[in-house]
mmCIF file with all atom_site columns, C-alpha atoms in Angstrom:
data_model
loop_
_atom_site.group_PDB
_atom_site.id
_atom_site.type_symbol
_atom_site.label_atom_id
_atom_site.label_alt_id
_atom_site.label_comp_id
_atom_site.label_asym_id
_atom_site.label_entity_id
_atom_site.label_seq_id
_atom_site.pdbx_PDB_ins_code
_atom_site.Cartn_x
_atom_site.Cartn_y
_atom_site.Cartn_z
_atom_site.occupancy
_atom_site.B_iso_or_equiv
_atom_site.pdbx_formal_charge
_atom_site.auth_seq_id
_atom_site.auth_comp_id
_atom_site.auth_asym_id
_atom_site.auth_atom_id
_atom_site.pdbx_PDB_model_num
ATOM 1   C CA . UNK G 1 1   ? 0.000   0.000  0.000   1.00 88.00 ? 1   UNK G CA 1
ATOM 2   C CA . UNK G 1 2   ? 1.172   3.528  -0.812  1.00 93.00 ? 2   UNK G CA 1
ATOM 3   C CA . UNK G 1 3   ? 0.247   6.725  1.008   1.00 95.00 ? 3   UNK G CA 1
ATOM 4   C CA . UNK G 1 4   ? 0.831   10.378 0.152   1.00 97.00 ? 4   UNK G CA 1
ATOM 5   C CA . UNK G 1 5   ? 0.393   12.750 3.077   1.00 96.00 ? 5   UNK G CA 1
ATOM 6   C CA . UNK G 1 6   ? 0.398   16.526 2.649   1.00 96.00 ? 6   UNK G CA 1
ATOM 7   C CA . UNK G 1 7   ? 1.068   19.012 5.411   1.00 96.00 ? 7   UNK G CA 1
ATOM 8   C CA . UNK G 1 8   ? 1.880   22.689 5.850   1.00 97.00 ? 8   UNK G CA 1
ATOM 9   C CA . UNK G 1 9   ? -1.337  24.343 4.794   1.00 97.00 ? 9   UNK G CA 1
ATOM 10  C CA . UNK G 1 10  ? -2.978  27.114 6.781   1.00 97.00 ? 10  UNK G CA 1
ATOM 11  C CA . UNK G 1 11  ? -4.218  30.673 6.857   1.00 98.00 ? 11  UNK G CA 1
ATOM 12  C CA . UNK G 1 12  ? -1.894  33.456 5.748   1.00 98.00 ? 12  UNK G CA 1
ATOM 13  C CA . UNK G 1 13  ? -2.260  37.098 4.748   1.00 98.00 ? 13  UNK G CA 1
ATOM 14  C CA . UNK G 1 14  ? -1.708  38.210 1.181   1.00 98.00 ? 14  UNK G CA 1
ATOM 15  C CA . UNK G 1 15  ? 1.982   38.613 0.502   1.00 98.00 ? 15  UNK G CA 1
ATOM 16  C CA . UNK G 1 16  ? 2.892   35.932 3.000   1.00 98.00 ? 16  UNK G CA 1
ATOM 17  C CA . UNK G 1 17  ? 4.514   32.537 2.557   1.00 98.00 ? 17  UNK G CA 1
ATOM 18  C CA . UNK G 1 18  ? 3.774   28.893 3.249   1.00 98.00 ? 18  UNK G CA 1
ATOM 19  C CA . UNK G 1 19  ? 5.697   25.683 2.657   1.00 98.00 ? 19  UNK G CA 1
ATOM 20  C CA . UNK G 1 20  ? 3.786   22.531 1.794   1.00 98.00 ? 20  UNK G CA 1
ATOM 21  C CA . UNK G 1 21  ? 5.193   19.029 2.162   1.00 98.00 ? 21  UNK G CA 1
ATOM 22  C CA . UNK G 1 22  ? 4.126   15.742 0.639   1.00 98.00 ? 22  UNK G CA 1
ATOM 23  C CA . UNK G 1 23  ? 5.571   12.547 2.075   1.00 97.00 ? 23  UNK G CA 1
ATOM 24  C CA . UNK G 1 24  ? 5.229   9.229  0.291   1.00 97.00 ? 24  UNK G CA 1
ATOM 25  C CA . UNK G 1 25  ? 5.343   5.990  2.239   1.00 95.00 ? 25  UNK G CA 1
ATOM 26  C CA . UNK G 1 26  ? 4.596   2.312  1.798   1.00 94.00 ? 26  UNK G CA 1
ATOM 27  C CA . UNK G 1 27  ? 5.846   -0.408 -0.490  1.00 91.00 ? 27  UNK G CA 1
ATOM 28  C CA . UNK G 1 28  ? 7.600   1.832  -3.013  1.00 92.00 ? 28  UNK G CA 1
ATOM 29  C CA . UNK G 1 29  ? 10.245  0.718  -5.499  1.00 90.00 ? 29  UNK G CA 1
ATOM 30  C CA . UNK G 1 30  ? 10.761  4.102  -7.090  1.00 91.00 ? 30  UNK G CA 1
ATOM 31  C CA . UNK G 1 31  ? 9.068   7.483  -7.499  1.00 94.00 ? 31  UNK G CA 1
ATOM 32  C CA . UNK G 1 32  ? 9.163   9.192  -10.865 1.00 94.00 ? 32  UNK G CA 1
ATOM 33  C CA . UNK G 1 33  ? 7.511   12.586 -11.353 1.00 95.00 ? 33  UNK G CA 1
ATOM 34  C CA . UNK G 1 34  ? 5.735   14.295 -8.483  1.00 97.00 ? 34  UNK G CA 1
ATOM 35  C CA . UNK G 1 35  ? 3.439   17.269 -8.703  1.00 98.00 ? 35  UNK G CA 1
ATOM 36  C CA . UNK G 1 36  ? 1.107   19.680 -6.992  1.00 98.00 ? 36  UNK G CA 1
ATOM 37  C CA . UNK G 1 37  ? -2.458  20.458 -8.021  1.00 98.00 ? 37  UNK G CA 1
ATOM 38  C CA . UNK G 1 38  ? -5.069  22.669 -6.413  1.00 98.00 ? 38  UNK G CA 1
ATOM 39  C CA . UNK G 1 39  ? -8.820  23.013 -6.354  1.00 98.00 ? 39  UNK G CA 1
ATOM 40  C CA . UNK G 1 40  ? -10.627 26.177 -5.368  1.00 97.00 ? 40  UNK G CA 1
ATOM 41  C CA . UNK G 1 41  ? -14.288 26.124 -4.310  1.00 92.00 ? 41  UNK G CA 1
ATOM 42  C CA . UNK G 1 42  ? -16.555 25.699 -7.313  1.00 95.00 ? 42  UNK G CA 1
ATOM 43  C CA . UNK G 1 43  ? -13.648 25.175 -9.697  1.00 97.00 ? 43  UNK G CA 1
ATOM 44  C CA . UNK G 1 44  ? -11.964 22.222 -11.323 1.00 97.00 ? 44  UNK G CA 1
ATOM 45  C CA . UNK G 1 45  ? -8.689  20.866 -10.036 1.00 97.00 ? 45  UNK G CA 1
ATOM 46  C CA . UNK G 1 46  ? -5.790  22.614 -11.764 1.00 98.00 ? 46  UNK G CA 1
ATOM 47  C CA . UNK G 1 47  ? -2.117  21.943 -12.254 1.00 98.00 ? 47  UNK G CA 1
ATOM 48  C CA . UNK G 1 48  ? 0.354   23.950 -10.175 1.00 98.00 ? 48  UNK G CA 1
ATOM 49  C CA . UNK G 1 49  ? 3.839   22.473 -10.647 1.00 98.00 ? 49  UNK G CA 1
ATOM 50  C CA . UNK G 1 50  ? 5.744   19.245 -11.114 1.00 98.00 ? 50  UNK G CA 1
ATOM 51  C CA . UNK G 1 51  ? 9.250   17.874 -10.705 1.00 97.00 ? 51  UNK G CA 1
ATOM 52  C CA . UNK G 1 52  ? 10.851  14.872 -12.380 1.00 95.00 ? 52  UNK G CA 1
ATOM 53  C CA . UNK G 1 53  ? 13.118  12.288 -10.811 1.00 93.00 ? 53  UNK G CA 1
ATOM 54  C CA . UNK G 1 54  ? 16.124  14.197 -12.142 1.00 93.00 ? 54  UNK G CA 1
ATOM 55  C CA . UNK G 1 55  ? 14.928  17.518 -10.803 1.00 94.00 ? 55  UNK G CA 1
ATOM 56  C CA . UNK G 1 56  ? 13.461  19.163 -13.873 1.00 97.00 ? 56  UNK G CA 1
ATOM 57  C CA . UNK G 1 57  ? 10.615  21.471 -12.917 1.00 98.00 ? 57  UNK G CA 1
ATOM 58  C CA . UNK G 1 58  ? 7.589   23.029 -14.570 1.00 98.00 ? 58  UNK G CA 1
ATOM 59  C CA . UNK G 1 59  ? 5.108   25.590 -13.290 1.00 98.00 ? 59  UNK G CA 1
ATOM 60  C CA . UNK G 1 60  ? 1.716   26.948 -14.163 1.00 98.00 ? 60  UNK G CA 1
ATOM 61  C CA . UNK G 1 61  ? 1.965   30.510 -15.441 1.00 98.00 ? 61  UNK G CA 1
ATOM 62  C CA . UNK G 1 62  ? -0.124  31.713 -12.501 1.00 98.00 ? 62  UNK G CA 1
ATOM 63  C CA . UNK G 1 63  ? 2.525   30.670 -9.958  1.00 98.00 ? 63  UNK G CA 1
ATOM 64  C CA . UNK G 1 64  ? 5.742   31.060 -11.936 1.00 98.00 ? 64  UNK G CA 1
ATOM 65  C CA . UNK G 1 65  ? 8.235   33.218 -10.077 1.00 98.00 ? 65  UNK G CA 1
ATOM 66  C CA . UNK G 1 66  ? 6.361   32.890 -6.778  1.00 98.00 ? 66  UNK G CA 1
ATOM 67  C CA . UNK G 1 67  ? 6.288   29.142 -6.079  1.00 98.00 ? 67  UNK G CA 1
ATOM 68  C CA . UNK G 1 68  ? 9.238   26.742 -5.974  1.00 98.00 ? 68  UNK G CA 1
ATOM 69  C CA . UNK G 1 69  ? 8.889   22.969 -6.123  1.00 98.00 ? 69  UNK G CA 1
ATOM 70  C CA . UNK G 1 70  ? 11.591  20.676 -4.790  1.00 98.00 ? 70  UNK G CA 1
ATOM 71  C CA . UNK G 1 71  ? 12.048  17.137 -3.545  1.00 97.00 ? 71  UNK G CA 1
ATOM 72  C CA . UNK G 1 72  ? 14.212  15.074 -1.248  1.00 95.00 ? 72  UNK G CA 1
ATOM 73  C CA . UNK G 1 73  ? 14.671  11.740 -2.968  1.00 91.00 ? 73  UNK G CA 1
ATOM 74  C CA . UNK G 1 74  ? 16.108  10.086 0.135   1.00 93.00 ? 74  UNK G CA 1
ATOM 75  C CA . UNK G 1 75  ? 13.034  11.003 2.156   1.00 95.00 ? 75  UNK G CA 1
ATOM 76  C CA . UNK G 1 76  ? 10.476  10.404 -0.630  1.00 95.00 ? 76  UNK G CA 1
ATOM 77  C CA . UNK G 1 77  ? 9.234   13.903 0.113   1.00 97.00 ? 77  UNK G CA 1
ATOM 78  C CA . UNK G 1 78  ? 8.254   16.809 -2.128  1.00 97.00 ? 78  UNK G CA 1
ATOM 79  C CA . UNK G 1 79  ? 7.905   20.448 -1.134  1.00 98.00 ? 79  UNK G CA 1
ATOM 80  C CA . UNK G 1 80  ? 6.181   23.538 -2.457  1.00 98.00 ? 80  UNK G CA 1
ATOM 81  C CA . UNK G 1 81  ? 7.525   26.861 -1.227  1.00 98.00 ? 81  UNK G CA 1
ATOM 82  C CA . UNK G 1 82  ? 4.854   29.462 -1.836  1.00 98.00 ? 82  UNK G CA 1
ATOM 83  C CA . UNK G 1 83  ? 5.824   33.124 -1.611  1.00 98.00 ? 83  UNK G CA 1
ATOM 84  C CA . UNK G 1 84  ? 3.961   36.350 -2.385  1.00 98.00 ? 84  UNK G CA 1
ATOM 85  C CA . UNK G 1 85  ? 0.683   34.549 -1.862  1.00 98.00 ? 85  UNK G CA 1
ATOM 86  C CA . UNK G 1 86  ? -2.479  36.053 -3.308  1.00 98.00 ? 86  UNK G CA 1
ATOM 87  C CA . UNK G 1 87  ? -6.125  35.522 -2.345  1.00 97.00 ? 87  UNK G CA 1
ATOM 88  C CA . UNK G 1 88  ? -6.608  33.686 -5.637  1.00 97.00 ? 88  UNK G CA 1
ATOM 89  C CA . UNK G 1 89  ? -4.135  31.045 -4.430  1.00 98.00 ? 89  UNK G CA 1
ATOM 90  C CA . UNK G 1 90  ? -6.746  29.930 -1.895  1.00 98.00 ? 90  UNK G CA 1
ATOM 91  C CA . UNK G 1 91  ? -7.528  26.278 -2.561  1.00 98.00 ? 91  UNK G CA 1
ATOM 92  C CA . UNK G 1 92  ? -7.067  22.725 -1.373  1.00 98.00 ? 92  UNK G CA 1
ATOM 93  C CA . UNK G 1 93  ? -3.633  21.634 -2.539  1.00 98.00 ? 93  UNK G CA 1
ATOM 94  C CA . UNK G 1 94  ? -3.095  18.014 -3.534  1.00 98.00 ? 94  UNK G CA 1
ATOM 95  C CA . UNK G 1 95  ? 0.089   16.140 -4.238  1.00 98.00 ? 95  UNK G CA 1
ATOM 96  C CA . UNK G 1 96  ? 0.335   13.572 -6.991  1.00 97.00 ? 96  UNK G CA 1
ATOM 97  C CA . UNK G 1 97  ? 3.043   11.039 -7.694  1.00 97.00 ? 97  UNK G CA 1
ATOM 98  C CA . UNK G 1 98  ? 3.986   8.484  -10.307 1.00 95.00 ? 98  UNK G CA 1
ATOM 99  C CA . UNK G 1 99  ? 5.096   5.519  -8.237  1.00 93.00 ? 99  UNK G CA 1
ATOM 100 C CA . UNK G 1 100 ? 6.413   2.105  -9.129  1.00 91.00 ? 100 UNK G CA 1
ATOM 101 C CA . UNK G 1 101 ? 5.870   -0.819 -6.836  1.00 92.00 ? 101 UNK G CA 1
ATOM 102 C CA . UNK G 1 102 ? 7.281   -4.306 -7.352  1.00 88.00 ? 102 UNK G CA 1
ATOM 103 C CA . UNK G 1 103 ? 4.747   -5.411 -9.946  1.00 87.00 ? 103 UNK G CA 1
ATOM 104 C CA . UNK G 1 104 ? 3.412   -2.189 -11.467 1.00 90.00 ? 104 UNK G CA 1
ATOM 105 C CA . UNK G 1 105 ? 3.637   1.559  -11.899 1.00 91.00 ? 105 UNK G CA 1
ATOM 106 C CA . UNK G 1 106 ? 0.885   4.145  -11.678 1.00 90.00 ? 106 UNK G CA 1
ATOM 107 C CA . UNK G 1 107 ? 0.698   7.923  -11.903 1.00 88.00 ? 107 UNK G CA 1
ATOM 108 C CA . UNK G 1 108 ? -2.586  8.012  -10.046 1.00 90.00 ? 108 UNK G CA 1
ATOM 109 C CA . UNK G 1 109 ? -1.464  8.315  -6.467  1.00 96.00 ? 109 UNK G CA 1
ATOM 110 C CA . UNK G 1 110 ? -2.976  11.311 -4.655  1.00 97.00 ? 110 UNK G CA 1
ATOM 111 C CA . UNK G 1 111 ? -2.802  12.767 -1.189  1.00 97.00 ? 111 UNK G CA 1
ATOM 112 C CA . UNK G 1 112 ? -5.822  13.795 0.850   1.00 96.00 ? 112 UNK G CA 1
ATOM 113 C CA . UNK G 1 113 ? -5.197  17.522 0.342   1.00 97.00 ? 113 UNK G CA 1
ATOM 114 C CA . UNK G 1 114 ? -4.222  20.424 2.558   1.00 98.00 ? 114 UNK G CA 1
ATOM 115 C CA . UNK G 1 115 ? -6.143  23.698 2.762   1.00 98.00 ? 115 UNK G CA 1
ATOM 116 C CA . UNK G 1 116 ? -4.399  26.963 1.928   1.00 98.00 ? 116 UNK G CA 1
ATOM 117 C CA . UNK G 1 117 ? -6.333  30.139 2.654   1.00 98.00 ? 117 UNK G CA 1
ATOM 118 C CA . UNK G 1 118 ? -4.946  33.562 1.746   1.00 98.00 ? 118 UNK G CA 1
ATOM 119 C CA . UNK G 1 119 ? -6.735  36.555 3.232   1.00 97.00 ? 119 UNK G CA 1
ATOM 120 C CA . UNK G 1 120 ? -6.716  39.970 1.599   1.00 93.00 ? 120 UNK G CA 1
#
C-alpha cells in the first residue's frame, strides 16, 4: 500500500509565505515525477507544478516566479515553497506522484489535500 500525506497548509495574509510538504510511504520501489495540483471552491482541479526524478521542474503561469517545487529523494518527500501569496491562491492543494511498486507503476497516487487560505 502507498500513502501520500500533505502538510503545511494554513491561513496566511496576502503577501505571505507557506511551505507545503508531501511525504510518500509504503511499499515503493521508485518514485518518478511528483506534482502539486489545487482546487478552489466551485472550480476544477488545476495543475500547479511538477518535478521529475532528475529535478526538472515546470510551473503553471499563474505561480511562476512565486512558487518553488523541490524534492528530497532520500526522504520520498516533495515540497512547495509558496511566496507572495495572493487571495486567488486559496484552494485545497493536492500532491500527486507516479510511483512504481514491485509489480506495477501508476501515476494516479494522490494525497488527501491540505487547505491553503490567503486573506486579503
